[in-house]
XYZ file of C-alpha atoms in Angstrom:
471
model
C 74.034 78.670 98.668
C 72.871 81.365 96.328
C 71.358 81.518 93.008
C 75.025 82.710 91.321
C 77.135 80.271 93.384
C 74.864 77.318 92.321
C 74.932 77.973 89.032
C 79.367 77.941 89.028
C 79.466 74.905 91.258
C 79.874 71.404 90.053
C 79.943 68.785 92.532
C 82.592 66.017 92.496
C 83.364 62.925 94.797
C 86.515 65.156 95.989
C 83.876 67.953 96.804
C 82.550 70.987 95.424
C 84.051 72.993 92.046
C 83.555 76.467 91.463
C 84.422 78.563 88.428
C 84.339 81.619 88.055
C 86.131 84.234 86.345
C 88.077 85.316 89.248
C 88.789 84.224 92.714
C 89.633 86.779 95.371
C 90.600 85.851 99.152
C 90.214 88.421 101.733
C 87.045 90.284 102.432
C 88.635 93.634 103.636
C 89.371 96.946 101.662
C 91.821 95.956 98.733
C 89.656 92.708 98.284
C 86.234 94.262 97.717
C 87.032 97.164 95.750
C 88.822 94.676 93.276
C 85.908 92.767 93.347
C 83.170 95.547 92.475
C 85.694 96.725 90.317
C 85.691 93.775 88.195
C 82.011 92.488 88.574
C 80.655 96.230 87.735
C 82.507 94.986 84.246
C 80.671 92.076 84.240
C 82.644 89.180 84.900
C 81.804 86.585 87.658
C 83.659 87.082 90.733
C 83.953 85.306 93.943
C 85.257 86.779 96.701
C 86.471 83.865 99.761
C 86.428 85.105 103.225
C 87.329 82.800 106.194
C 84.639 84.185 109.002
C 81.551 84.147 109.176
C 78.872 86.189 107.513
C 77.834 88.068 111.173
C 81.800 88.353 112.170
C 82.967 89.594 108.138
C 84.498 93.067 107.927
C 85.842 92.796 112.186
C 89.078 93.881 111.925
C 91.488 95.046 114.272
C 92.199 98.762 112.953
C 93.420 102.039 114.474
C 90.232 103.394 112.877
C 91.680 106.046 111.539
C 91.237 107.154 107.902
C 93.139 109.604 106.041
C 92.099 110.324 102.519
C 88.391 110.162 103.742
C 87.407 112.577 100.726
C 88.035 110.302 97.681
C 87.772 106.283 97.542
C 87.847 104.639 93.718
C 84.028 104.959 92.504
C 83.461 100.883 92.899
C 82.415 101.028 96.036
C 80.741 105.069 95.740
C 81.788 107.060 99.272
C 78.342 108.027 100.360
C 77.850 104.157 100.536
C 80.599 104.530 103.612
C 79.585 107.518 104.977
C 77.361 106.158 107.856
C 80.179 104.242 109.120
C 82.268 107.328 109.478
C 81.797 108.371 113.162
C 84.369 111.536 113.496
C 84.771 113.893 110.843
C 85.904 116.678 112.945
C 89.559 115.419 113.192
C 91.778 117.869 111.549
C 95.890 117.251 113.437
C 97.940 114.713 115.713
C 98.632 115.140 118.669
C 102.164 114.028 119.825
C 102.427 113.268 123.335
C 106.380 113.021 124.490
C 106.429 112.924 128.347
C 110.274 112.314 127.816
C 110.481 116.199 127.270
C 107.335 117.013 129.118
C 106.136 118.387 125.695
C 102.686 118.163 123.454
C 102.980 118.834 119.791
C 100.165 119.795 117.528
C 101.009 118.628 114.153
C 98.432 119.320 111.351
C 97.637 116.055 109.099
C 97.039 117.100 105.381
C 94.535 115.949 103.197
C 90.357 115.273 104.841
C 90.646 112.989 108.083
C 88.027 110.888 109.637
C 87.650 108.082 112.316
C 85.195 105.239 111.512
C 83.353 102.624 113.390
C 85.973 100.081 111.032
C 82.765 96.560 112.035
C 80.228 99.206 110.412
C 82.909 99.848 107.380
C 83.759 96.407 106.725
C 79.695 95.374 106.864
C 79.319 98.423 104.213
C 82.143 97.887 101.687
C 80.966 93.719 101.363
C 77.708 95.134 100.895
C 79.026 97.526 98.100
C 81.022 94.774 96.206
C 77.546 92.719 96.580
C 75.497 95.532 94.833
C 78.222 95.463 92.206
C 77.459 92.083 91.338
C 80.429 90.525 93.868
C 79.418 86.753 95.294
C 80.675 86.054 98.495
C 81.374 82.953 100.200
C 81.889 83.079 103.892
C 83.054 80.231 106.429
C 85.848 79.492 103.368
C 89.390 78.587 104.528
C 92.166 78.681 101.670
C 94.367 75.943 101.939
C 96.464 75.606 99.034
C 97.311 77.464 95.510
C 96.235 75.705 92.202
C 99.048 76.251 89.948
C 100.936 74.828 86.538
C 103.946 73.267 86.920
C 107.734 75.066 87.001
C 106.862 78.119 88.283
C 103.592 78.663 85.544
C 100.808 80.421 86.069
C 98.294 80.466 88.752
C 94.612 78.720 88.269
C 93.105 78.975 91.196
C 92.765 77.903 94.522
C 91.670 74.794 97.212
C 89.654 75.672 100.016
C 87.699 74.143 103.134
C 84.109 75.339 103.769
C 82.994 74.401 106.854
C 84.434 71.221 106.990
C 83.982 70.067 102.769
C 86.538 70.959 100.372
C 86.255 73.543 97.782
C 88.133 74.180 94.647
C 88.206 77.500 92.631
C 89.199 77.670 89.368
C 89.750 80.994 88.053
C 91.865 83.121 85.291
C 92.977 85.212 88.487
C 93.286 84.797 92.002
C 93.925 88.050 94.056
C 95.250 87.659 97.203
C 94.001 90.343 99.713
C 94.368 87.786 102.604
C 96.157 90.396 104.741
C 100.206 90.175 106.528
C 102.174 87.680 105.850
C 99.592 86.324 103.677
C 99.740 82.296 103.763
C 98.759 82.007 100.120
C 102.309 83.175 99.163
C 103.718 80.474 100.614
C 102.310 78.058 98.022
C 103.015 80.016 94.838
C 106.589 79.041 93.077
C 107.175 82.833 91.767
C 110.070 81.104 89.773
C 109.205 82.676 86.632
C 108.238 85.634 88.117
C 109.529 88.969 89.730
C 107.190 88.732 92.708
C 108.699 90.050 95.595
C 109.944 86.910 97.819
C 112.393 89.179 100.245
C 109.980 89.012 102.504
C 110.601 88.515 106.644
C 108.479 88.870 109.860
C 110.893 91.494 111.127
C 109.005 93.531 108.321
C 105.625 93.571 110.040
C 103.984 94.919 113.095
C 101.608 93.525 115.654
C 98.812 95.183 116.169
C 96.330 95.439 119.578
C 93.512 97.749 120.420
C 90.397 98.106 122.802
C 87.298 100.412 121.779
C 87.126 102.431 125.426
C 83.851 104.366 126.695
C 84.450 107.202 128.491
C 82.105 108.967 130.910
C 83.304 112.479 129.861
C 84.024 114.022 126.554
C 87.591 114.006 126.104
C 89.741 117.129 125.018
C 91.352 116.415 122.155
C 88.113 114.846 120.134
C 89.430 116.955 117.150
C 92.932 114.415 117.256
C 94.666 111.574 116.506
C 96.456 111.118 119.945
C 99.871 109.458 119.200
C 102.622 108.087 122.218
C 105.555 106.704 122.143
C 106.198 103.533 124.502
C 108.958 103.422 126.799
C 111.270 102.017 123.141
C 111.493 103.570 119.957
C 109.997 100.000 118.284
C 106.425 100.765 119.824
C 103.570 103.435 119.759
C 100.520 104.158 121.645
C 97.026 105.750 119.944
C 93.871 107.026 121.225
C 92.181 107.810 118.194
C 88.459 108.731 119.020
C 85.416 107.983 117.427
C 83.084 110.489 119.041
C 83.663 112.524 122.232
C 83.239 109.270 124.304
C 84.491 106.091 121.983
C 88.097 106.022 122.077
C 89.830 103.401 120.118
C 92.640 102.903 122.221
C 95.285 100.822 121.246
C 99.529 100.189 120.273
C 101.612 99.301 117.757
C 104.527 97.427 117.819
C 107.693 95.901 115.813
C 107.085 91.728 115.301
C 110.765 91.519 116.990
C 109.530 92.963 120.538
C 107.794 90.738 123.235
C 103.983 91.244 123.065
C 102.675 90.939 126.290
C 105.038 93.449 127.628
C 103.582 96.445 125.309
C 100.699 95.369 125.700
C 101.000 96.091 129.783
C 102.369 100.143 128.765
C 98.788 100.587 126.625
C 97.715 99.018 130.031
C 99.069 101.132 132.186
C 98.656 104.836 130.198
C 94.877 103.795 130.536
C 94.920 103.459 134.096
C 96.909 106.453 134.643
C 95.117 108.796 132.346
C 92.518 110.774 134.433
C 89.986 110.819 131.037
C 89.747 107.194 131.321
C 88.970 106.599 135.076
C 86.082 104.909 135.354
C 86.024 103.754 131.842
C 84.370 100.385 130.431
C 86.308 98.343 127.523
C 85.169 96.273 125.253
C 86.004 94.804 121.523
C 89.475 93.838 122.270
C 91.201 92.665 118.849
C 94.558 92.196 117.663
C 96.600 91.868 114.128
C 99.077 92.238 111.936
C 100.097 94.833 109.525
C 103.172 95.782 106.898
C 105.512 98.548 108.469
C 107.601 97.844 104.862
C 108.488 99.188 101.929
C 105.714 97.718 99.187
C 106.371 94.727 97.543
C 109.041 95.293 94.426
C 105.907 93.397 92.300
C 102.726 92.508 93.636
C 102.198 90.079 90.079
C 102.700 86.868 88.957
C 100.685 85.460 86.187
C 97.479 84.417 86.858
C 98.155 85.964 90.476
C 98.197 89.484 92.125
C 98.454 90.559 95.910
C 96.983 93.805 97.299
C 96.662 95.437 100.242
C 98.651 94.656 103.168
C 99.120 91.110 101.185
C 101.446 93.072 99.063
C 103.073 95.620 101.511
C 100.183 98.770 100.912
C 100.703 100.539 103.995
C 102.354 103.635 105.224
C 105.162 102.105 107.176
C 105.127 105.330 109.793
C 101.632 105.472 110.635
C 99.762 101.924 109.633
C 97.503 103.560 107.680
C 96.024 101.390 104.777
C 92.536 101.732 104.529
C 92.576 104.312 101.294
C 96.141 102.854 99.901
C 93.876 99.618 99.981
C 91.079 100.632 98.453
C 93.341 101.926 95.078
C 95.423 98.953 94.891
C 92.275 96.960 94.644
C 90.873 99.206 91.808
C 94.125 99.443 90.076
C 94.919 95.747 90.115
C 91.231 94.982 88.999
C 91.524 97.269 85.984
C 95.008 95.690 85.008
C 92.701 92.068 85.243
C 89.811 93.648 83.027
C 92.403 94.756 79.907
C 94.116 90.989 80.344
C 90.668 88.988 80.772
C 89.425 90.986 77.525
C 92.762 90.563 76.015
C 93.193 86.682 77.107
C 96.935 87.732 78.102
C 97.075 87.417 81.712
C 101.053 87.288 82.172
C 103.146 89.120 84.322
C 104.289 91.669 81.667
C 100.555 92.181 81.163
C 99.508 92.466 84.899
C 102.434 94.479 85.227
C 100.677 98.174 84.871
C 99.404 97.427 88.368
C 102.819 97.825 90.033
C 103.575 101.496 88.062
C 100.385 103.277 89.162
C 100.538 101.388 93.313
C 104.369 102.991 92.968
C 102.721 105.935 91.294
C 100.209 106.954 93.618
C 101.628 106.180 96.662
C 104.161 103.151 96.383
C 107.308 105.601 96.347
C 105.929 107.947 98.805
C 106.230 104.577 101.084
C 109.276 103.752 100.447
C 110.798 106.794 101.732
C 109.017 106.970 104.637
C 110.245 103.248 105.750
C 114.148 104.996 105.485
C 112.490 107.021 108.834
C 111.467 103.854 110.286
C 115.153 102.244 109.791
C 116.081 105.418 111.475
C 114.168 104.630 114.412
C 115.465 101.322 114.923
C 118.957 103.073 115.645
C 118.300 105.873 117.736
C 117.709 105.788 121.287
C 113.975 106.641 122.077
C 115.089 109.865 124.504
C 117.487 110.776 121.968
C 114.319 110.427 119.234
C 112.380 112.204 121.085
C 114.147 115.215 121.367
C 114.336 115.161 118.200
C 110.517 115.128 117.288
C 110.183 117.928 120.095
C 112.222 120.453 118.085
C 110.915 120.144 114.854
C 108.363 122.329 113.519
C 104.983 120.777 113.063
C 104.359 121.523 109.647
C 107.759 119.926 108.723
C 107.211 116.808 110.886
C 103.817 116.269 109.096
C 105.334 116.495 105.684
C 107.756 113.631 106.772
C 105.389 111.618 108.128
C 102.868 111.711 105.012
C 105.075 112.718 101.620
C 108.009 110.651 102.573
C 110.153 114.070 102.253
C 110.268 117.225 104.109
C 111.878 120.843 103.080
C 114.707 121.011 105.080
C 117.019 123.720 104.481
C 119.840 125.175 106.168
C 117.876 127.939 108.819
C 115.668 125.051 110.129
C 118.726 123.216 110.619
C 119.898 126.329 112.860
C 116.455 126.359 114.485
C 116.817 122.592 115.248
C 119.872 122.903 116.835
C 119.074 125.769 118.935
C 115.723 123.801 119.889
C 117.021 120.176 120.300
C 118.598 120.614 123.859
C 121.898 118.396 122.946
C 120.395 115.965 120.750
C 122.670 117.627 118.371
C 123.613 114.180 117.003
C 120.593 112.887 115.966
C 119.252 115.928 114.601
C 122.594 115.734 111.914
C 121.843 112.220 111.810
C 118.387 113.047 110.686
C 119.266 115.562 107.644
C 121.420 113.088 106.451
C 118.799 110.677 106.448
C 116.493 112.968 104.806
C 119.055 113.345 102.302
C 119.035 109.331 101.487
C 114.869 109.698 101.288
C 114.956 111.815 98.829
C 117.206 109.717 96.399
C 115.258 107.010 97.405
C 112.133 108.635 96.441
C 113.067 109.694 93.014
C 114.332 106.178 91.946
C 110.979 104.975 93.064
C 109.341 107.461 91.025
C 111.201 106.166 87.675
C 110.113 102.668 88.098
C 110.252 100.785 85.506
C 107.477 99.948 83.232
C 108.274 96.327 82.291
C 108.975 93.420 84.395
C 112.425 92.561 82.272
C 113.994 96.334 83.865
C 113.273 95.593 87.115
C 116.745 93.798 88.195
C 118.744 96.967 87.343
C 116.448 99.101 89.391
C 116.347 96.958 92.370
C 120.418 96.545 91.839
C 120.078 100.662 91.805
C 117.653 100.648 94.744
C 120.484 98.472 97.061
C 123.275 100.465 96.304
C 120.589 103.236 98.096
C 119.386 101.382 100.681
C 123.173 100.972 101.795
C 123.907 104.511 101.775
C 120.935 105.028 104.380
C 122.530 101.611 106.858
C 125.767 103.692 106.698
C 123.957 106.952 107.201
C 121.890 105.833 109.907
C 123.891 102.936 111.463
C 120.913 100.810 111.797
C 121.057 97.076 110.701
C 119.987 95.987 106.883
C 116.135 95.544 106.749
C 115.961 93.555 103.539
């Protein structure tokens, strides 16, 4: 136990009492740049991470980080640097054997891959050096909250085998999907989002894969589509010879299954013959809209706890790393102000929405899209779009599409005639998705009307694109 943890714990018959300012659970991105965040301002934090202190910051990840030039100044970038491994990635690279095509697609913004162990050692050690105490081998088992819905005050946990509580004036939850400390709040009194389902998320599987050769396409993010639209395969690589290889995949499709196409593209690939795997991990991750709200009082969620990630890709890492900061500024102004309601916390949700919240929420109408077209038929589609307009959709959640690239389309798509309507229509309902989410509103009592606004939207793109209701 260190110097700073003895000093905030108070032993009891029922175990050990901590408390300190605020209580964060997770150890990944969102978590520690909250917590450097708020202990660079000087109040005690504890950050709670469930593995050990050798295994802390092992995720599984697509290692693959877009928006590698700027990260909130917590946590300073040339801290990460060593862990990034490939900066020389500059476009995707669409495979689609269904039309025996390749696409190039550029990826705006600065790109890198990262060695995501090395990352995850080097942003705990950054929230450290900010003053951050972490306490590893922790399991959170319940919330800590006032009664009828009030606010949160902390949380119980088990540390290798003795029980821990945690008082706090916050607790941030940045304890990943389908984060288990939601289940104990009552977010009565409170506009936190609840209309939350499994369907919502993604599972998650990849392999780090040493080649013999340097591969082709070292300047890529490889991207494949598995033999149905609710699945993806990546070879993203760290150098010339450390592929992460792995797949994505829709919480409503059998595992294993997928998991036997990544096998198979790696045994059929001639780059991979005679290649040695190791580091095989698996997870969970949002492929939702973000969470409506993200506060209750006494309470905020972050990260992929709170929906953070771009629903078309899975990327999260630098959506993560801003949530954290913004949420742990929004805790600063209430701490110094002793207000720590929801109306108070609620400047968190306007700049997540802000920055990058809306953008999201467009981009998950092209995911309900997918759900109702046939994968061929999707295909086709992808194949006769430009590159530069297929990027745009898959990173700004909107795309120009005017009537000569509907022309080109059409003359490109082969017959998928259909879907290619079906798809300016859809863009249509983005776009008047978008700009609702870009007048959020800036006080918990407006949002009702906005989500009522927001449903009456989210119809218009079922009907548009036939697929069933998400939410």
């Amino acid at each position: 136990m260190s110097t700073q943890e003895q000093s905030a714990a108070a032993s009891t018959p029922e175990g050990t009492t901590h408390s300190p300012d605020v209580v964060v659970v997770g150890a990944g991105t969102a978590g520690c740049y909250a917590a450097a965040t708020i202990a660079r301002d000087g109040y005690d934090v504890v950050v709670l991470e469930r593995k050990t202190e050798d295994e802390a910051g092992h995720i599984a990840c697509g290692d693959a980080l877009k928006g590698a030039d700027a990260f909130p100044e917590s946590i300073p970038k040339s801290h990460l640097e060593p862990a990034f491994t490939n900066t020389g990635v500059d476009h995707g690279r669409f495979e689609i054997p269904q039309e025996d095509t390749v696409l190039e697609i550029p990826i705006p913004g600065e790109l890198a891959v990262i060695d995501r162990w090395e990352y995850g050692r080097r942003i705990i050690d950054g929230a450290e050096n900010a003053g951050a105490d972490f306490h590893y081998d922790t399991v959170v088992q319940n919330v800590t909250q006032e009664p009828d819905g009030g606010p949160v005050t902390g949380v119980e946990a088990v540390h290798k085998g003795d029980p821990r509580t945690y008082e706090a004036e916050v607790v941030i939850d940045a304890a990943g999907s389908l984060s288990v400390l939601q289940d104990h709040v009552d977010f009565s009194n409170s506009t936190f989002d609840t209309n939350v389902d499994y369907s919502h998320f993604c599972s998650a599987y990849r392999e780090i894969v040493h080649v013999e050769e340097p591969v082709e396409w070292s300047d890529a993010l490889v991207f494949k589509p598995t033999e149905r639209a609710a699945g993806y395969l990546w070879y993203f690589p760290r150098t010339e010879t450390e592929i992460n290889a792995g797949l994505g995949f829709q919480m409503t499709e059998e595992p294993m299954k997928l998991v036997d196409d990544l096998k198979y593209d790696l045994e059929n690939r001639a780059e991979f013959d005679g290649a040695a795997v190791d580091d095989k991990l698996g997870a969970a991750l949002p492929t939702r809209r973000p969470y409506d709200s993200a506060v209750h009082p006494g309470y905020v969620a972050i990260g992929d706890a709170a929906g953070h990630v771009n629903p078309t890709t899975g990327g999260g890492i630098a959506g993560a790393a801003y949530a954290g900061k913004y949420a742990a500024e929004a805790i600063i102004a209430g701490l110094e102000d002793g207000d720590l309601s929801e109306k108070a916390l609620w400047e968190y949700n306007e700049r997540v929405m802000d920055h990058f919240g809306a953008r999201y929420a467009a981009l998950d109408v092209y995911n309900i899209l997918s759900t109702a077209v046939d994968v061929d038929e999707l295909m086709g589609l992808l194949a006769a779009m430009p590159g530069e307009k297929l990027a745009e959709a898959l990173y700004s959640g909107s795309t120009s599409i005017g009537p000569k690239l509907a022309l080109e389309s059409l003359l490109n798509s082969r017959g998928h005639w259909g879907t290619i309507w079906n798809l300016f229509q859809t863009k249509r309902r983005a776009d008047d998705l978008l700009e609702l989410y870009e007048h959020y509103p800036d006080h918990p009592a407006a949002l009702e009307h906005w989500q009522q606004r927001r449903d009456e939207l989210m119809e218009a793109v079922y009907e548009t694109t036939g697929a069933d209701p998400k939410y």
